[in-house]
Each structure stands twice: as structure tokens, then as C-alpha cells.
Amino acid sequence: DTSTAAGFGGLGSGLGLGSLFGVIGGVGLIAGGAGGSSSAGAAPRPVTNTPIEVINGYISGAKVGQDRNGNGKLDADEIQGQTDAQGRITLRVDPTGGVIRTEGGTDLSTGKPVTNSFSAPAQSTVVSPISTVIAAAVASGESLTKAVAAVRTAFNIGADVDLLNLDPVESA
């Protein structure tokens, strides 16, 4: 469905991954809050230790957490941590919970502070501009499957690329 892909700021197909990161990273997209919530007496959610990479160039020193209440920010009561010198962190994630969010850090490819936030669906192991677009589509009401398909179409990315786990720096 190419009409869905056009909803991402009219970005056309045929952009390579380098162009994608330049366009999205420069714009500084921030996905809005949409996520799970829990109620008293609910069954415990499955939580796993998930290795995560934060990439727009690897980002060290970024605060990373799961926005469990869907308010669009990382709150003090939400599990969070900080990426290491390679932009990696292992975080306790509820795969059915809210999006993974980042704040701050240093882009190791430029040496500059990161002033925007990135996000990713809870099923991701990479938080990047690509995952941020996918998370924004899901937050606006698209299913995860349709959001991934729309990003594939908008940026002419093949079905063989796992967008939720893509390390574009390593793949380049």
C-alpha cells in the first residue's frame, strides 16, 4: 500500500540507507506516545534482558528505557540505563509493552551531542532513525506489520532486510 508510505512526509522511494539516515537524523523525528498500560491485578508481563544498539552512527552515553506508560518520555519509575562506548546496552524489556526511547548521548561518527530522541517498537534490538519512523507509524494507529511495510516501500528497502534489527553502520 504505497499511500501509507506517502504519509511519512512525502519521502520518495529509491533512497539508500545513507540518505535515509541523513534525512531522518537531520529532521530529528520523535515518535509520539502510544504504548501499553497495566492495571492492578493484571498477570505479570514477560520481561526479557534484551541487547539493544542505539544508532545514528553509534550513540554512546544515551539514556535508553521503555516508555511503559506511553507518555512519550522516560519517567523515573521506568527501567532505563545508559549505552556504553559502542552504543550498546542490555535492558529489561517487556516485548508487549511500550516503545523503547532514547535521550541524549554522543554520536560517535560525528563526536557531537545528540539533541533529538529516537524510538523503536519493543520488539526491536536496534533504535535508529528507521525504527523511529516505524514507531511513529505504530503510534499513529498502524499495525507493526503495516508500518514496517510502509517504511520498506517509502525507502525502497528489500523484504530480506530485518528493519527492527538492522545495524546500518555494520551493513554499510
PDB file of C-alpha atoms in Angstrom:
ATOM      1  CA  ASP A   1       0.000   0.000   0.000  1.00  0.00           C
ATOM      2  CA  THR A   2       2.005   2.960  -1.262  1.00  0.00           C
ATOM      3  CA  SER A   3      -0.489   5.509   0.018  1.00  0.00           C
ATOM      4  CA  THR A   4       0.594   4.664   3.558  1.00  0.00           C
ATOM      5  CA  ALA A   5       4.242   5.217   2.692  1.00  0.00           C
ATOM      6  CA  ALA A   6       3.482   8.697   1.371  1.00  0.00           C
ATOM      7  CA  GLY A   7       2.318   9.635   4.859  1.00  0.00           C
ATOM      8  CA  PHE A   8       5.935   9.785   6.009  1.00  0.00           C
ATOM      9  CA  GLY A   9       6.497  13.361   4.925  1.00  0.00           C
ATOM     10  CA  GLY A  10       6.263  12.529   1.227  1.00  0.00           C
ATOM     11  CA  LEU A  11       9.717  10.931   1.199  1.00  0.00           C
ATOM     12  CA  GLY A  12      10.059   9.126  -2.083  1.00  0.00           C
ATOM     13  CA  SER A  13      11.320   5.674  -2.856  1.00  0.00           C
ATOM     14  CA  GLY A  14      14.797   4.969  -4.053  1.00  0.00           C
ATOM     15  CA  LEU A  15      16.653   6.494  -1.107  1.00  0.00           C
ATOM     16  CA  GLY A  16      19.612   4.489   0.105  1.00  0.00           C
ATOM     17  CA  LEU A  17      20.266   3.830   3.780  1.00  0.00           C
ATOM     18  CA  GLY A  18      22.815   6.660   3.908  1.00  0.00           C
ATOM     19  CA  SER A  19      20.233   9.112   2.565  1.00  0.00           C
ATOM     20  CA  LEU A  20      17.614   7.739   4.923  1.00  0.00           C
ATOM     21  CA  PHE A  21      19.776   8.399   7.966  1.00  0.00           C
ATOM     22  CA  GLY A  22      20.715  11.843   6.734  1.00  0.00           C
ATOM     23  CA  VAL A  23      17.098  12.850   6.090  1.00  0.00           C
ATOM     24  CA  ILE A  24      15.595  11.383   9.236  1.00  0.00           C
ATOM     25  CA  GLY A  25      18.525  12.185  11.532  1.00  0.00           C
ATOM     26  CA  GLY A  26      18.571  15.774  10.299  1.00  0.00           C
ATOM     27  CA  VAL A  27      14.864  16.206  10.847  1.00  0.00           C
ATOM     28  CA  GLY A  28      15.076  14.726  14.354  1.00  0.00           C
ATOM     29  CA  LEU A  29      11.848  12.747  14.336  1.00  0.00           C
ATOM     30  CA  ILE A  30      10.372  11.918  17.698  1.00  0.00           C
ATOM     31  CA  ALA A  31       7.654   9.278  17.849  1.00  0.00           C
ATOM     32  CA  GLY A  32       4.620  10.188  19.910  1.00  0.00           C
ATOM     33  CA  GLY A  33       3.412   8.277  22.916  1.00  0.00           C
ATOM     34  CA  ALA A  34       1.461   5.148  22.341  1.00  0.00           C
ATOM     35  CA  GLY A  35       2.057   2.175  24.481  1.00  0.00           C
ATOM     36  CA  GLY A  36       0.760  -0.362  26.842  1.00  0.00           C
ATOM     37  CA  SER A  37      -0.514   0.199  30.298  1.00  0.00           C
ATOM     38  CA  SER A  38      -1.118  -2.169  33.127  1.00  0.00           C
ATOM     39  CA  SER A  39      -3.858  -2.443  35.675  1.00  0.00           C
ATOM     40  CA  ALA A  40      -3.961  -3.720  39.219  1.00  0.00           C
ATOM     41  CA  GLY A  41      -4.313  -7.484  39.338  1.00  0.00           C
ATOM     42  CA  ALA A  42      -3.085  -8.000  35.779  1.00  0.00           C
ATOM     43  CA  ALA A  43      -0.891 -11.017  35.079  1.00  0.00           C
ATOM     44  CA  PRO A  44       2.824 -10.221  35.059  1.00  0.00           C
ATOM     45  CA  ARG A  45       4.189  -9.377  31.637  1.00  0.00           C
ATOM     46  CA  PRO A  46       7.051 -11.355  30.101  1.00  0.00           C
ATOM     47  CA  VAL A  47      10.219  -9.329  30.584  1.00  0.00           C
ATOM     48  CA  THR A  48      13.473 -10.258  28.867  1.00  0.00           C
ATOM     49  CA  ASN A  49      17.028  -8.977  29.003  1.00  0.00           C
ATOM     50  CA  THR A  50      17.372  -7.549  25.506  1.00  0.00           C
ATOM     51  CA  PRO A  51      20.616  -6.382  23.885  1.00  0.00           C
ATOM     52  CA  ILE A  52      19.928  -3.046  22.166  1.00  0.00           C
ATOM     53  CA  GLU A  53      22.070  -0.813  19.955  1.00  0.00           C
ATOM     54  CA  VAL A  54      21.386   2.917  19.528  1.00  0.00           C
ATOM     55  CA  ILE A  55      22.467   4.031  16.069  1.00  0.00           C
ATOM     56  CA  ASN A  56      22.583   7.211  14.002  1.00  0.00           C
ATOM     57  CA  GLY A  57      26.234   6.455  13.905  1.00  0.00           C
ATOM     58  CA  TYR A  58      26.645   4.521  17.165  1.00  0.00           C
ATOM     59  CA  ILE A  59      25.471   6.671  20.094  1.00  0.00           C
ATOM     60  CA  SER A  60      27.325   6.370  23.391  1.00  0.00           C
ATOM     61  CA  GLY A  61      26.074   7.700  26.704  1.00  0.00           C
ATOM     62  CA  ALA A  62      22.420   7.766  25.615  1.00  0.00           C
ATOM     63  CA  LYS A  63      19.726   7.192  28.199  1.00  0.00           C
ATOM     64  CA  VAL A  64      17.589   4.267  26.994  1.00  0.00           C
ATOM     65  CA  GLY A  65      14.379   2.944  28.507  1.00  0.00           C
ATOM     66  CA  GLN A  66      10.953   1.540  27.787  1.00  0.00           C
ATOM     67  CA  ASP A  67       8.123   4.063  27.836  1.00  0.00           C
ATOM     68  CA  ARG A  68       5.721   1.697  29.602  1.00  0.00           C
ATOM     69  CA  ASN A  69       3.007   4.315  30.223  1.00  0.00           C
ATOM     70  CA  GLY A  70       3.080   5.698  26.672  1.00  0.00           C
ATOM     71  CA  ASN A  71       3.525   9.350  27.633  1.00  0.00           C
ATOM     72  CA  GLY A  72       6.327   9.981  25.132  1.00  0.00           C
ATOM     73  CA  LYS A  73       9.160  10.309  27.641  1.00  0.00           C
ATOM     74  CA  LEU A  74      11.257   8.252  30.028  1.00  0.00           C
ATOM     75  CA  ASP A  75       9.969   8.587  33.586  1.00  0.00           C
ATOM     76  CA  ALA A  76      11.913   7.914  36.770  1.00  0.00           C
ATOM     77  CA  ASP A  77       9.848   4.774  37.523  1.00  0.00           C
ATOM     78  CA  GLU A  78      10.562   3.190  34.119  1.00  0.00           C
ATOM     79  CA  ILE A  79      13.550   0.854  33.762  1.00  0.00           C
ATOM     80  CA  GLN A  80      16.382   2.637  31.992  1.00  0.00           C
ATOM     81  CA  GLY A  81      20.114   2.645  31.564  1.00  0.00           C
ATOM     82  CA  GLN A  82      22.894   4.205  29.525  1.00  0.00           C
ATOM     83  CA  THR A  83      24.606   2.991  26.358  1.00  0.00           C
ATOM     84  CA  ASP A  84      28.262   2.040  26.524  1.00  0.00           C
ATOM     85  CA  ALA A  85      31.112   3.399  24.372  1.00  0.00           C
ATOM     86  CA  GLN A  86      29.846   1.331  21.406  1.00  0.00           C
ATOM     87  CA  GLY A  87      26.205   2.452  21.676  1.00  0.00           C
ATOM     88  CA  ARG A  88      25.074  -0.825  23.292  1.00  0.00           C
ATOM     89  CA  ILE A  89      23.007  -1.639  26.340  1.00  0.00           C
ATOM     90  CA  THR A  90      21.201  -4.682  27.719  1.00  0.00           C
ATOM     91  CA  LEU A  91      17.824  -3.588  29.012  1.00  0.00           C
ATOM     92  CA  ARG A  92      14.947  -5.425  30.664  1.00  0.00           C
ATOM     93  CA  VAL A  93      12.183  -5.085  28.056  1.00  0.00           C
ATOM     94  CA  ASP A  94       8.549  -6.139  28.013  1.00  0.00           C
ATOM     95  CA  PRO A  95       8.059  -7.192  24.367  1.00  0.00           C
ATOM     96  CA  THR A  96       4.351  -6.356  24.657  1.00  0.00           C
ATOM     97  CA  GLY A  97       4.966  -3.020  26.412  1.00  0.00           C
ATOM     98  CA  GLY A  98       5.649   0.493  25.226  1.00  0.00           C
ATOM     99  CA  VAL A  99       8.280   1.720  22.818  1.00  0.00           C
ATOM    100  CA  ILE A 100      11.989   1.884  23.566  1.00  0.00           C
ATOM    101  CA  ARG A 101      13.101   5.542  23.766  1.00  0.00           C
ATOM    102  CA  THR A 102      16.439   7.309  23.853  1.00  0.00           C
ATOM    103  CA  GLU A 103      17.564  10.657  25.171  1.00  0.00           C
ATOM    104  CA  GLY A 104      20.897  12.376  24.578  1.00  0.00           C
ATOM    105  CA  GLY A 105      24.270  10.755  24.120  1.00  0.00           C
ATOM    106  CA  THR A 106      27.130  11.381  21.714  1.00  0.00           C
ATOM    107  CA  ASP A 107      27.096  10.343  18.052  1.00  0.00           C
ATOM    108  CA  LEU A 108      30.406   8.514  17.669  1.00  0.00           C
ATOM    109  CA  SER A 109      30.518   9.162  13.895  1.00  0.00           C
ATOM    110  CA  THR A 110      30.483  12.953  14.399  1.00  0.00           C
ATOM    111  CA  GLY A 111      31.585  13.400  18.009  1.00  0.00           C
ATOM    112  CA  LYS A 112      28.621  15.728  18.508  1.00  0.00           C
ATOM    113  CA  PRO A 113      25.909  15.577  21.175  1.00  0.00           C
ATOM    114  CA  VAL A 114      22.616  14.022  20.112  1.00  0.00           C
ATOM    115  CA  THR A 115      19.851  16.571  20.630  1.00  0.00           C
ATOM    116  CA  ASN A 116      16.905  14.555  19.354  1.00  0.00           C
ATOM    117  CA  SER A 117      15.260  11.392  20.585  1.00  0.00           C
ATOM    118  CA  PHE A 118      14.915   8.068  18.817  1.00  0.00           C
ATOM    119  CA  SER A 119      12.428   5.277  19.456  1.00  0.00           C
ATOM    120  CA  ALA A 120      11.670   1.726  18.412  1.00  0.00           C
ATOM    121  CA  PRO A 121       8.918  -0.836  18.863  1.00  0.00           C
ATOM    122  CA  ALA A 122       9.517  -3.054  21.896  1.00  0.00           C
ATOM    123  CA  GLN A 123      10.378  -5.989  19.605  1.00  0.00           C
ATOM    124  CA  SER A 124      13.448  -4.172  18.198  1.00  0.00           C
ATOM    125  CA  THR A 125      17.081  -4.699  19.081  1.00  0.00           C
ATOM    126  CA  VAL A 126      18.155  -1.503  17.285  1.00  0.00           C
ATOM    127  CA  VAL A 127      16.960   2.047  17.978  1.00  0.00           C
ATOM    128  CA  SER A 128      17.639   4.203  14.916  1.00  0.00           C
ATOM    129  CA  PRO A 129      16.030   6.696  12.542  1.00  0.00           C
ATOM    130  CA  ILE A 130      14.415   3.760  10.710  1.00  0.00           C
ATOM    131  CA  SER A 131      12.933   2.312  13.903  1.00  0.00           C
ATOM    132  CA  THR A 132      11.770   5.809  14.879  1.00  0.00           C
ATOM    133  CA  VAL A 133       9.719   6.118  11.686  1.00  0.00           C
ATOM    134  CA  ILE A 134       8.247   2.658  12.299  1.00  0.00           C
ATOM    135  CA  ALA A 135       7.398   3.527  15.923  1.00  0.00           C
ATOM    136  CA  ALA A 136       5.750   6.788  14.781  1.00  0.00           C
ATOM    137  CA  ALA A 137       3.573   4.883  12.310  1.00  0.00           C
ATOM    138  CA  VAL A 138       2.548   2.397  15.011  1.00  0.00           C
ATOM    139  CA  ALA A 139       1.796   5.286  17.388  1.00  0.00           C
ATOM    140  CA  SER A 140      -0.484   6.789  14.735  1.00  0.00           C
ATOM    141  CA  GLY A 141      -2.515   3.584  14.567  1.00  0.00           C
ATOM    142  CA  GLU A 142      -0.775   1.377  12.001  1.00  0.00           C
ATOM    143  CA  SER A 143      -0.068  -2.230  12.854  1.00  0.00           C
ATOM    144  CA  LEU A 144       3.605  -3.078  13.241  1.00  0.00           C
ATOM    145  CA  THR A 145       3.468  -5.200  10.069  1.00  0.00           C
ATOM    146  CA  LYS A 146       1.945  -2.368   8.015  1.00  0.00           C
ATOM    147  CA  ALA A 147       4.352   0.189   9.478  1.00  0.00           C
ATOM    148  CA  VAL A 148       7.365  -1.925   8.505  1.00  0.00           C
ATOM    149  CA  ALA A 149       5.908  -2.484   5.016  1.00  0.00           C
ATOM    150  CA  ALA A 150       5.301   1.265   4.579  1.00  0.00           C
ATOM    151  CA  VAL A 151       8.907   2.089   5.507  1.00  0.00           C
ATOM    152  CA  ARG A 152      10.173  -0.611   3.131  1.00  0.00           C
ATOM    153  CA  THR A 153       8.110   0.906   0.325  1.00  0.00           C
ATOM    154  CA  ALA A 154       8.969   4.538   1.113  1.00  0.00           C
ATOM    155  CA  PHE A 155      12.711   3.863   1.119  1.00  0.00           C
ATOM    156  CA  ASN A 156      12.833   1.003  -1.404  1.00  0.00           C
ATOM    157  CA  ILE A 157      14.246  -1.444   1.147  1.00  0.00           C
ATOM    158  CA  GLY A 158      14.002  -5.130   0.277  1.00  0.00           C
ATOM    159  CA  ALA A 159      11.987  -7.673   2.224  1.00  0.00           C
ATOM    160  CA  ASP A 160      15.208  -9.510   3.133  1.00  0.00           C
ATOM    161  CA  VAL A 161      16.256  -6.665   5.474  1.00  0.00           C
ATOM    162  CA  ASP A 162      15.007  -7.001   9.070  1.00  0.00           C
ATOM    163  CA  LEU A 163      14.227  -3.354   9.848  1.00  0.00           C
ATOM    164  CA  LEU A 164      13.667  -3.980  13.574  1.00  0.00           C
ATOM    165  CA  ASN A 165      17.149  -5.432  13.978  1.00  0.00           C
ATOM    166  CA  LEU A 166      19.114  -3.670  11.224  1.00  0.00           C
ATOM    167  CA  ASP A 167      22.515  -2.257  12.122  1.00  0.00           C
ATOM    168  CA  PRO A 168      23.039   0.016   9.095  1.00  0.00           C
ATOM    169  CA  VAL A 169      26.547   1.003  10.196  1.00  0.00           C
ATOM    170  CA  GLU A 170      27.648  -2.637  10.244  1.00  0.00           C
ATOM    171  CA  SER A 171      25.730  -3.326   6.998  1.00  0.00           C
ATOM    172  CA  ALA A 172      27.313  -0.407   5.094  1.00  0.00           C
TER     173      ALA A 172
END
